[in-house]
XYZ file of C-alpha atoms in Angstrom:
344
model
C -33.590 21.166 -44.989
C -33.044 21.024 -41.154
C -30.246 23.156 -39.774
C -29.520 25.015 -36.311
C -30.150 28.414 -36.269
C -28.844 30.658 -32.894
C -28.625 26.332 -31.950
C -31.599 25.990 -33.078
C -32.978 22.928 -34.898
C -35.422 24.672 -37.840
C -36.326 23.425 -40.999
C -35.344 25.416 -43.066
C -36.638 26.188 -47.602
C -34.078 27.260 -49.971
C -33.998 31.096 -49.466
C -33.940 31.064 -45.524
C -31.082 28.668 -45.781
C -29.363 31.104 -48.061
C -30.438 33.969 -46.460
C -28.839 32.406 -42.795
C -25.636 31.355 -44.913
C -24.939 34.348 -46.312
C -25.445 36.418 -42.497
C -22.696 33.661 -41.391
C -20.366 34.650 -43.952
C -20.737 38.288 -43.467
C -20.337 37.481 -39.363
C -17.202 35.504 -40.777
C -15.146 38.228 -43.084
C -16.005 41.178 -40.130
C -14.443 38.539 -37.559
C -12.077 38.039 -39.733
C -11.269 41.907 -40.292
C -11.073 43.062 -36.527
C -8.821 40.300 -35.660
C -6.191 40.863 -38.641
C -7.020 44.516 -37.511
C -5.325 43.570 -33.975
C -2.803 41.871 -34.795
C -1.924 44.645 -37.260
C -2.013 47.309 -34.807
C -0.093 44.945 -31.920
C 2.554 44.806 -34.722
C 2.516 48.218 -35.872
C 2.564 49.216 -32.426
C 6.861 47.480 -31.890
C 7.732 48.477 -34.909
C 6.984 52.738 -34.356
C 9.343 51.455 -30.676
C 11.848 49.916 -33.028
C 12.178 53.043 -35.641
C 12.401 55.541 -32.546
C 15.670 53.121 -31.364
C 17.252 53.603 -34.734
C 16.305 57.247 -34.472
C 18.023 57.673 -31.361
C 20.266 54.407 -31.367
C 23.115 56.062 -29.951
C 20.891 57.563 -26.716
C 19.176 54.390 -26.372
C 22.504 52.064 -26.373
C 23.773 55.012 -23.738
C 21.144 54.090 -21.697
C 21.281 50.517 -21.562
C 25.191 50.584 -20.871
C 24.108 52.778 -17.625
C 21.269 50.299 -16.226
C 22.313 48.127 -13.727
C 19.777 45.069 -14.895
C 16.977 44.846 -17.545
C 14.162 45.971 -15.211
C 16.345 49.130 -15.122
C 16.895 49.391 -18.598
C 13.744 49.364 -19.867
C 11.935 51.878 -17.087
C 15.208 53.962 -18.672
C 14.029 53.837 -22.056
C 10.404 54.387 -21.211
C 10.655 57.491 -19.128
C 13.079 58.873 -21.662
C 11.071 58.176 -25.190
C 7.801 58.342 -23.667
C 7.333 54.488 -24.413
C 4.992 51.661 -23.729
C 6.591 48.663 -21.956
C 6.206 46.426 -25.098
C 7.730 48.581 -26.494
C 10.652 49.199 -24.450
C 11.069 44.887 -24.407
C 10.881 45.107 -28.071
C 13.849 47.341 -28.383
C 15.944 45.478 -25.254
C 14.734 42.148 -27.824
C 16.104 43.915 -30.490
C 19.099 41.524 -32.019
C 22.767 43.670 -32.701
C 22.147 42.453 -37.285
C 18.673 44.895 -36.852
C 20.924 48.346 -37.116
C 22.073 46.849 -40.610
C 20.636 49.182 -43.518
C 19.057 46.991 -45.223
C 17.635 45.235 -42.157
C 16.458 49.268 -41.096
C 14.591 49.611 -44.521
C 12.710 46.139 -43.800
C 11.652 48.017 -40.346
C 10.563 51.034 -42.305
C 8.921 49.095 -45.315
C 6.793 46.809 -42.422
C 5.749 49.832 -41.110
C 4.133 51.107 -44.031
C 2.616 48.056 -45.240
C 0.817 47.072 -41.905
C 0.166 51.306 -41.795
C -2.330 50.820 -45.249
C -3.264 47.547 -44.166
C -4.702 49.125 -40.662
C -6.418 51.876 -42.814
C -7.774 49.155 -45.414
C -9.257 47.198 -42.618
C -10.984 49.996 -40.662
C -12.607 51.061 -43.639
C -13.548 47.882 -44.694
C -15.067 47.550 -41.152
C -17.187 50.633 -41.396
C -18.581 49.777 -44.402
C -21.146 46.950 -44.895
C -20.892 47.537 -48.698
C -17.732 46.438 -48.969
C -18.579 43.429 -46.805
C -20.338 41.737 -49.010
C -18.064 42.814 -51.889
C -15.620 40.386 -49.820
C -18.267 37.469 -49.323
C -19.373 37.512 -53.090
C -15.636 37.351 -54.200
C -14.717 34.877 -51.855
C -17.945 32.641 -52.400
C -17.136 32.525 -56.662
C -13.837 31.783 -55.962
C -15.034 28.841 -53.933
C -17.274 28.458 -57.128
C -13.978 28.085 -59.033
C -12.454 26.046 -56.858
C -15.254 23.331 -55.980
C -17.951 23.649 -58.167
C -19.053 21.044 -60.669
C -22.131 20.624 -62.780
C -25.768 21.012 -62.237
C -26.920 16.811 -61.172
C -30.703 18.347 -61.787
C -32.448 20.197 -64.798
C -34.607 23.451 -63.985
C -37.735 22.931 -66.168
C -40.030 26.852 -66.298
C -43.508 24.633 -66.352
C -45.353 24.440 -63.864
C -44.674 22.477 -61.275
C -47.784 20.043 -60.659
C -48.909 17.977 -57.331
C -46.262 17.333 -55.379
C -46.353 13.819 -53.797
C -44.774 11.869 -51.601
C -43.989 8.894 -52.949
C -42.115 10.164 -55.596
C -39.749 11.076 -53.234
C -38.969 7.643 -51.379
C -37.098 5.395 -52.857
C -38.063 1.402 -53.278
C -36.652 -0.866 -50.474
C -37.471 -4.044 -49.411
C -38.986 -4.195 -45.333
C -39.984 -7.639 -43.662
C -43.917 -5.742 -41.638
C -45.044 -7.812 -39.036
C -48.240 -7.311 -36.679
C -48.268 -9.402 -33.256
C -51.769 -10.169 -32.163
C -52.321 -7.226 -29.749
C -52.192 -5.127 -32.620
C -48.367 -4.033 -32.422
C -46.840 -3.221 -36.036
C -43.980 -2.449 -37.821
C -41.796 -2.062 -40.344
C -37.507 -3.120 -40.740
C -35.198 -3.417 -43.702
C -34.743 -7.014 -45.133
C -31.279 -6.833 -44.888
C -31.532 -6.610 -41.301
C -32.147 -10.014 -41.029
C -29.131 -12.331 -42.258
C -29.087 -15.272 -43.640
C -28.975 -18.430 -41.337
C -26.951 -21.497 -42.769
C -27.185 -25.133 -41.432
C -26.406 -24.483 -38.249
C -27.076 -21.405 -37.264
C -28.815 -20.022 -34.308
C -32.304 -18.182 -35.010
C -31.762 -14.366 -34.350
C -34.836 -11.972 -31.925
C -37.269 -10.626 -34.424
C -39.424 -8.983 -32.250
C -39.258 -8.047 -28.599
C -43.032 -8.742 -26.661
C -44.179 -7.382 -23.636
C -46.768 -9.867 -22.359
C -46.012 -13.596 -22.849
C -49.645 -14.218 -24.893
C -48.632 -11.965 -27.679
C -47.291 -13.350 -30.639
C -46.838 -12.347 -34.383
C -48.505 -14.336 -36.557
C -48.706 -12.237 -39.555
C -45.159 -11.321 -41.138
C -45.465 -9.794 -45.508
C -42.446 -9.153 -47.330
C -43.416 -5.474 -49.387
C -41.122 -3.340 -51.417
C -42.247 0.757 -49.720
C -44.145 2.061 -52.303
C -46.700 -0.457 -51.887
C -50.065 -0.500 -50.377
C -50.331 -2.135 -46.770
C -54.154 -3.237 -45.859
C -54.966 -3.829 -42.488
C -58.401 -5.877 -42.429
C -59.703 -5.155 -39.698
C -62.553 -7.200 -36.958
C -65.644 -5.331 -38.220
C -64.702 -6.272 -41.798
C -63.427 -3.390 -42.938
C -60.227 -2.189 -44.700
C -57.440 0.255 -43.430
C -54.813 1.370 -46.190
C -51.432 3.213 -45.744
C -48.082 3.092 -47.769
C -45.587 0.643 -46.861
C -43.200 3.690 -45.891
C -45.849 5.766 -44.176
C -45.525 3.130 -41.248
C -43.101 4.088 -38.176
C -39.422 2.206 -39.669
C -38.080 0.626 -36.717
C -33.914 0.547 -37.134
C -33.689 -2.627 -34.245
C -35.204 -5.862 -35.570
C -36.259 -6.501 -31.590
C -37.991 -3.610 -30.923
C -41.660 -4.094 -30.282
C -43.047 -1.650 -32.654
C -46.062 0.777 -32.031
C -49.887 0.032 -31.644
C -51.697 -0.066 -34.887
C -53.806 2.557 -33.098
C -51.345 5.610 -33.203
C -51.093 5.273 -36.526
C -53.733 8.202 -37.517
C -56.111 5.590 -38.455
C -60.183 6.018 -38.003
C -60.409 3.046 -35.274
C -62.140 2.727 -32.036
C -59.514 2.630 -28.890
C -60.211 -0.997 -28.050
C -60.423 -1.988 -31.763
C -58.290 -4.830 -33.004
C -56.320 -5.418 -36.361
C -56.387 -9.375 -37.748
C -54.053 -8.790 -40.775
C -51.479 -7.217 -42.793
C -52.166 -7.935 -46.749
C -49.481 -6.427 -49.290
C -51.065 -5.361 -51.903
C -48.728 -5.088 -54.922
C -50.101 -3.305 -57.921
C -52.940 -1.686 -58.691
C -53.695 -3.049 -62.795
C -56.401 -1.380 -63.977
C -58.116 -4.558 -64.420
C -57.705 -5.622 -61.264
C -60.118 -5.716 -58.724
C -60.931 -6.609 -54.742
C -62.856 -9.207 -53.697
C -64.218 -9.938 -50.359
C -66.982 -12.932 -49.378
C -68.777 -13.926 -46.175
C -69.058 -17.154 -45.275
C -73.776 -16.828 -45.333
C -72.649 -15.965 -49.511
C -72.577 -11.668 -49.748
C -69.781 -10.578 -52.005
C -68.297 -7.588 -52.645
C -66.179 -6.001 -55.463
C -64.088 -3.591 -55.365
C -61.797 -1.508 -57.852
C -57.971 -2.345 -56.883
C -57.078 1.039 -58.180
C -59.733 2.862 -56.273
C -56.649 1.917 -52.900
C -54.465 4.809 -54.834
C -56.849 7.653 -53.044
C -58.017 5.511 -49.480
C -55.067 7.662 -48.079
C -55.645 5.833 -44.289
C -59.448 6.386 -44.537
C -61.524 3.354 -43.554
C -63.539 1.682 -46.306
C -65.989 -0.752 -44.386
C -67.149 -3.310 -46.630
C -70.452 -5.233 -44.542
C -71.749 -4.284 -41.680
C -72.805 -8.206 -40.854
C -74.093 -9.490 -37.277
C -72.076 -12.779 -37.213
C -68.222 -12.193 -37.562
C -67.384 -15.700 -39.630
C -65.521 -14.856 -42.565
C -62.688 -17.142 -45.282
C -59.956 -14.742 -45.849
C -56.946 -15.649 -49.014
C -54.499 -13.541 -51.011
C -53.116 -13.688 -53.803
C -53.894 -14.078 -57.662
C -51.994 -17.217 -57.077
C -50.938 -18.249 -54.027
C -52.919 -20.428 -52.152
C -52.796 -18.827 -48.621
C -55.614 -19.612 -45.690
C -56.342 -17.733 -42.844
C -58.531 -18.822 -40.420
C -59.349 -15.966 -36.897
C -60.970 -17.006 -33.976
C -63.496 -13.892 -34.288
C -63.628 -13.683 -38.366
C -62.371 -14.366 -41.376
C -62.973 -12.954 -45.212
C -62.072 -13.931 -48.914
C -59.350 -11.681 -50.217
C -58.385 -12.082 -53.457
C -57.080 -10.568 -56.005
C -59.404 -10.998 -60.061
C -58.796 -10.049 -63.678
C -62.591 -10.880 -64.973
């Protein structure tokens, strides 16, 4: 998973993610305890001043009555009882109802509770083990409140070889290849259905006026996509390995940037999506002069973007067709090939 660690994006495994989350929870507990401690001490400081006023009520009233204004009263209280400005102001703000016996008892009880809370918070901040116990308790409470049953099963068997295609979803996409070698894939639902009288939408942005898109395939992301090159060979790639474009108007990516073993100026003439890996199915290519090559189609599983050269011809003129049932022929300016699927 990708997460921000100290403001920097990082890729974390499960153990690292849990460790960073634990460190975050420890920091939250400590900062919350520090905030509560500061707040409790501030309130305790005020209560200490009120207790002094209650214990010396007659003298406090006398000082206030003898003062000309609030400033003088505050100064007299601070000088007489060694109070802070905050404590003296709290005494001046104290309502007469707080002088009742019941209210005085509430002040004493609050003072005792806050004294115990301050001691508890100070002990918590001084002991890392106590902080971890608080984190554990709160995590268990979150589990009880929001937890649900595990959605995946855990088995004791050893993991086999991991394949990326096992984690990729099945999506219908449109694959386009321009004459200048720009390829892209866009989700099929990006294109809207046009009714009678509707206006078409732009499918690809071209940087040169002479560039066109002669090749378009609709395929599943899990199947193999073959690129036929001018040297009469094939590059293969899973469809999900092709660069995904969110916009149908984007130009795409040059085929040379896909990691194939290609020369800088080498051209790809066609793109073909292979729909299956039937064990009794073969890939057939034939030249105009009668040379024929047959390859077991399941071998495409292991191509992994490597170059399979079928012919090494001086005259690059071939016919090209694809499909067991389709009768689609391509004629290229430089070459063409006969490409089909057979089961015999």
